[in-house]
PDB file of C-alpha atoms in Angstrom:
ATOM      1  CA  MET N1125       0.000   0.000   0.000  1.00 67.00           C
ATOM      2  CA  LEU N1126       1.292   3.434  -0.951  1.00 68.00           C
ATOM      3  CA  ARG N1127       1.364   5.932   1.918  1.00 74.00           C
ATOM      4  CA  ARG N1128       1.401   9.619   1.153  1.00 82.00           C
ATOM      5  CA  MET N1129       2.401  12.393   3.468  1.00 89.00           C
ATOM      6  CA  LEU N1130       0.159  15.455   3.601  1.00 91.00           C
ATOM      7  CA  ILE N1131       1.577  18.656   5.040  1.00 90.00           C
ATOM      8  CA  THR N1132      -1.085  20.799   6.677  1.00 90.00           C
ATOM      9  CA  HIS N1133      -0.179  24.402   5.928  1.00 93.00           C
ATOM     10  CA  ALA N1134      -1.958  27.688   6.559  1.00 94.00           C
ATOM     11  CA  GLU N1135      -3.209  29.697   3.608  1.00 96.00           C
ATOM     12  CA  SER N1136      -0.667  32.217   2.347  1.00 97.00           C
ATOM     13  CA  VAL N1137      -0.272  35.379   0.291  1.00 98.00           C
ATOM     14  CA  ALA N1138       2.188  36.539  -2.368  1.00 98.00           C
ATOM     15  CA  VAL N1139       2.695  40.145  -3.457  1.00 98.00           C
ATOM     16  CA  VAL N1140       3.550  41.322  -6.969  1.00 98.00           C
ATOM     17  CA  ALA N1141       4.872  44.854  -6.494  1.00 98.00           C
ATOM     18  CA  VAL N1142       6.222  46.521  -9.639  1.00 96.00           C
ATOM     19  CA  GLU N1143       7.529  50.064  -9.826  1.00 95.00           C
ATOM     20  CA  ASP N1144       9.550  51.775 -12.554  1.00 96.00           C
ATOM     21  CA  GLY N1145      10.199  48.518 -14.399  1.00 95.00           C
ATOM     22  CA  GLU N1146      11.456  46.712 -11.296  1.00 97.00           C
ATOM     23  CA  LEU N1147       9.940  43.896  -9.266  1.00 98.00           C
ATOM     24  CA  VAL N1148      10.205  43.943  -5.462  1.00 98.00           C
ATOM     25  CA  VAL N1149      11.764  40.701  -4.182  1.00 98.00           C
ATOM     26  CA  VAL N1150      13.181  39.177  -1.025  1.00 97.00           C
ATOM     27  CA  ARG N1151      16.267  37.011  -0.747  1.00 96.00           C
ATOM     28  CA  GLN N1152      16.409  34.492   2.064  1.00 93.00           C
ATOM     29  CA  HIS N1153      17.945  31.185   3.000  1.00 90.00           C
ATOM     30  CA  ARG N1154      15.650  28.209   2.463  1.00 87.00           C
ATOM     31  CA  SER N1155      16.599  24.830   3.900  1.00 85.00           C
ATOM     32  CA  GLY N1156      14.937  22.891   1.085  1.00 86.00           C
ATOM     33  CA  ALA N1157      16.890  24.842  -1.518  1.00 87.00           C
ATOM     34  CA  LYS N1158      20.099  24.525   0.500  1.00 88.00           C
ATOM     35  CA  GLY N1159      20.858  28.163  -0.092  1.00 90.00           C
ATOM     36  CA  VAL N1160      19.486  31.619  -0.763  1.00 94.00           C
ATOM     37  CA  THR N1161      16.372  31.993  -2.897  1.00 94.00           C
ATOM     38  CA  THR N1162      14.897  35.026  -4.637  1.00 96.00           C
ATOM     39  CA  GLU N1163      11.151  35.243  -4.075  1.00 97.00           C
ATOM     40  CA  LEU N1164       8.230  37.622  -4.072  1.00 98.00           C
ATOM     41  CA  PRO N1165       7.266  38.983  -0.660  1.00 98.00           C
ATOM     42  CA  SER N1166       4.991  36.331   0.795  1.00 97.00           C
ATOM     43  CA  GLY N1167       3.895  34.562   3.945  1.00 95.00           C
ATOM     44  CA  LYS N1168       1.212  32.683   5.763  1.00 96.00           C
ATOM     45  CA  LEU N1169      -1.962  34.097   7.167  1.00 97.00           C
ATOM     46  CA  ASP N1170      -2.038  34.528  10.926  1.00 95.00           C
ATOM     47  CA  ALA N1171      -4.902  32.814  12.734  1.00 92.00           C
ATOM     48  CA  ASP N1172      -6.891  36.026  13.145  1.00 94.00           C
ATOM     49  CA  GLU N1173      -6.524  37.570   9.691  1.00 96.00           C
ATOM     50  CA  GLY N1174      -7.724  37.149   6.145  1.00 97.00           C
ATOM     51  CA  PRO N1175      -5.659  37.475   2.972  1.00 98.00           C
ATOM     52  CA  ASP N1176      -6.439  41.215   2.559  1.00 97.00           C
ATOM     53  CA  GLU N1177      -4.802  41.955   5.915  1.00 97.00           C
ATOM     54  CA  ALA N1178      -1.991  39.414   5.575  1.00 97.00           C
ATOM     55  CA  VAL N1179      -0.746  40.778   2.246  1.00 98.00           C
ATOM     56  CA  ARG N1180      -0.394  44.279   3.685  1.00 97.00           C
ATOM     57  CA  ARG N1181       1.386  42.961   6.782  1.00 95.00           C
ATOM     58  CA  GLU N1182       3.814  40.846   4.747  1.00 96.00           C
ATOM     59  CA  LEU N1183       4.835  43.701   2.434  1.00 97.00           C
ATOM     60  CA  ALA N1184       5.480  45.954   5.444  1.00 96.00           C
ATOM     61  CA  GLU N1185       7.306  43.248   7.431  1.00 94.00           C
ATOM     62  CA  GLU N1186       9.514  41.941   4.673  1.00 94.00           C
ATOM     63  CA  CYS N1187      10.140  45.082   2.605  1.00 95.00           C
ATOM     64  CA  GLY N1188       9.190  48.092   4.743  1.00 95.00           C
ATOM     65  CA  LEU N1189       6.671  49.139   2.082  1.00 96.00           C
ATOM     66  CA  GLU N1190       2.986  49.913   1.811  1.00 97.00           C
ATOM     67  CA  ALA N1191       0.809  50.387  -1.253  1.00 97.00           C
ATOM     68  CA  ARG N1192      -1.801  52.949  -2.201  1.00 97.00           C
ATOM     69  CA  ASP N1193      -3.920  50.370  -4.060  1.00 97.00           C
ATOM     70  CA  TRP N1194      -4.278  46.594  -3.958  1.00 98.00           C
ATOM     71  CA  HIS N1195      -5.701  44.292  -6.623  1.00 97.00           C
ATOM     72  CA  ARG N1196      -6.472  40.635  -6.031  1.00 97.00           C
ATOM     73  CA  LEU N1197      -5.076  38.690  -8.992  1.00 97.00           C
ATOM     74  CA  GLY N1198      -6.224  35.174  -8.147  1.00 96.00           C
ATOM     75  CA  ALA N1199      -5.336  32.161  -6.051  1.00 97.00           C
ATOM     76  CA  PHE N1200      -4.010  28.629  -6.476  1.00 97.00           C
ATOM     77  CA  TRP N1201      -2.900  25.508  -4.614  1.00 96.00           C
ATOM     78  CA  ALA N1202       0.877  25.630  -4.032  1.00 94.00           C
ATOM     79  CA  VAL N1203       1.574  21.878  -4.162  1.00 92.00           C
ATOM     80  CA  PRO N1204      -1.713  19.966  -3.820  1.00 90.00           C
ATOM     81  CA  ALA N1205      -0.050  16.573  -4.133  1.00 90.00           C
ATOM     82  CA  TYR N1206       1.281  16.870  -0.588  1.00 91.00           C
ATOM     83  CA  SER N1207       0.304  20.244   0.942  1.00 93.00           C
ATOM     84  CA  THR N1208      -2.875  22.088   1.892  1.00 92.00           C
ATOM     85  CA  GLU N1209      -1.304  25.512   1.214  1.00 96.00           C
ATOM     86  CA  PHE N1210      -3.609  27.782  -0.794  1.00 97.00           C
ATOM     87  CA  VAL N1211      -1.935  30.963  -2.082  1.00 98.00           C
ATOM     88  CA  HIS N1212      -3.731  34.296  -2.605  1.00 98.00           C
ATOM     89  CA  VAL N1213      -1.948  36.628  -5.038  1.00 98.00           C
ATOM     90  CA  TYR N1214      -2.196  40.416  -4.956  1.00 98.00           C
ATOM     91  CA  GLU N1215      -0.745  43.310  -6.905  1.00 98.00           C
ATOM     92  CA  ALA N1216       0.531  46.263  -4.859  1.00 98.00           C
ATOM     93  CA  VAL N1217       0.382  49.634  -6.661  1.00 96.00           C
ATOM     94  CA  GLY N1218       1.705  53.032  -5.589  1.00 97.00           C
ATOM     95  CA  LEU N1219       4.529  51.937  -3.291  1.00 97.00           C
ATOM     96  CA  SER N1220       5.869  54.086  -0.461  1.00 96.00           C
ATOM     97  CA  PRO N1221       7.775  53.469   2.762  1.00 95.00           C
ATOM     98  CA  ALA N1222       5.532  51.843   5.367  1.00 94.00           C
ATOM     99  CA  ALA N1223       4.398  54.106   8.194  1.00 87.00           C
ATOM    100  CA  THR N1224       5.224  51.324  10.627  1.00 77.00           C
ATOM    101  CA  ALA N1225       7.492  48.474   9.643  1.00 67.00           C
ATOM    102  CA  GLY N1226       6.432  45.118  10.970  1.00 64.00           C
ATOM    103  CA  ASN N1227       8.619  42.603  12.729  1.00 68.00           C
ATOM    104  CA  LEU N1228       9.994  39.599  10.897  1.00 65.00           C
ATOM    105  CA  ASP N1229       9.106  36.152  12.199  1.00 63.00           C
ATOM    106  CA  GLU N1230      11.702  34.621  14.532  1.00 69.00           C
ATOM    107  CA  ASP N1231      12.906  32.204  11.851  1.00 68.00           C
ATOM    108  CA  GLU N1232      13.189  34.834   9.084  1.00 68.00           C
ATOM    109  CA  GLU N1233      16.414  36.425   7.947  1.00 83.00           C
ATOM    110  CA  LEU N1234      15.919  38.160   4.651  1.00 88.00           C
ATOM    111  CA  GLU N1235      16.964  41.050   2.501  1.00 93.00           C
ATOM    112  CA  SER N1236      14.568  42.954   0.290  1.00 95.00           C
ATOM    113  CA  GLY N1237      15.562  44.305  -3.086  1.00 96.00           C
ATOM    114  CA  ARG N1238      14.452  44.755  -6.660  1.00 97.00           C
ATOM    115  CA  VAL N1239      15.148  43.010  -9.933  1.00 98.00           C
ATOM    116  CA  ALA N1240      14.492  44.162 -13.480  1.00 97.00           C
ATOM    117  CA  LEU N1241      11.007  43.106 -14.526  1.00 96.00           C
ATOM    118  CA  ASP N1242      12.180  41.909 -17.946  1.00 95.00           C
ATOM    119  CA  THR N1243      14.558  39.370 -16.340  1.00 95.00           C
ATOM    120  CA  ALA N1244      12.491  38.542 -13.250  1.00 96.00           C
ATOM    121  CA  LEU N1245      11.525  35.030 -14.365  1.00 94.00           C
ATOM    122  CA  ASP N1246      15.213  34.176 -14.645  1.00 95.00           C
ATOM    123  CA  GLU N1247      15.832  35.482 -11.121  1.00 95.00           C
ATOM    124  CA  LEU N1248      12.894  34.020  -9.161  1.00 97.00           C
ATOM    125  CA  SER N1249      13.672  30.730  -7.425  1.00 95.00           C
ATOM    126  CA  ASP N1250      10.371  29.271  -6.246  1.00 95.00           C
ATOM    127  CA  ALA N1251       7.232  28.035  -7.961  1.00 95.00           C
ATOM    128  CA  VAL N1252       4.832  30.229  -5.980  1.00 96.00           C
ATOM    129  CA  SER N1253       6.662  33.392  -7.048  1.00 98.00           C
ATOM    130  CA  ILE N1254       6.867  32.283 -10.675  1.00 97.00           C
ATOM    131  CA  ALA N1255       3.153  31.377 -10.754  1.00 97.00           C
ATOM    132  CA  ALA N1256       2.187  34.663  -9.060  1.00 98.00           C
ATOM    133  CA  LEU N1257       4.208  36.680 -11.577  1.00 98.00           C
ATOM    134  CA  ALA N1258       2.590  34.715 -14.412  1.00 96.00           C
ATOM    135  CA  LEU N1259      -0.875  35.631 -13.038  1.00 96.00           C
ATOM    136  CA  TRP N1260       0.146  39.284 -12.910  1.00 97.00           C
ATOM    137  CA  ARG N1261       1.489  39.228 -16.475  1.00 94.00           C
ATOM    138  CA  GLU N1262      -1.617  37.484 -17.783  1.00 92.00           C
ATOM    139  CA  ARG N1263      -3.888  40.126 -16.194  1.00 88.00           C
ATOM    140  CA  ARG N1264      -1.646  42.969 -17.407  1.00 84.00           C
ATOM    141  CA  ASP N1265      -1.659  41.703 -20.993  1.00 80.00           C
ATOM    142  CA  ARG N1266      -5.437  41.477 -21.259  1.00 76.00           C
TER     143      ARG N1266
END
């Protein structure tokens, strides 16, 4: 009999924040990748919040930014073969420094930065970020 492991994971958010032809990213060490990855700002929902609140918190925590406008782009299962993680994707428009920067989680050490939008797919390291950017591009090109 085949046994499959299922990882129970909270829902999460990913932020596509583009300004002046650059994409906001975070670089952080990931154990599974055995090194530093380049990802979109993202994170799991806290127990008492929905995706609309979580996406704002994550952008402030990880990048010290806030946005004037937010657009929900869609959602998808991260890895449904073995995880319950459901990812909500948002676009952040009109970036400015956050009035109050949030605190990183205890296990987070990251650096925020920007990459050129035209080479972003070559720079992103994880499937969630690549899928989120694809959603953004598909909506933009409509």
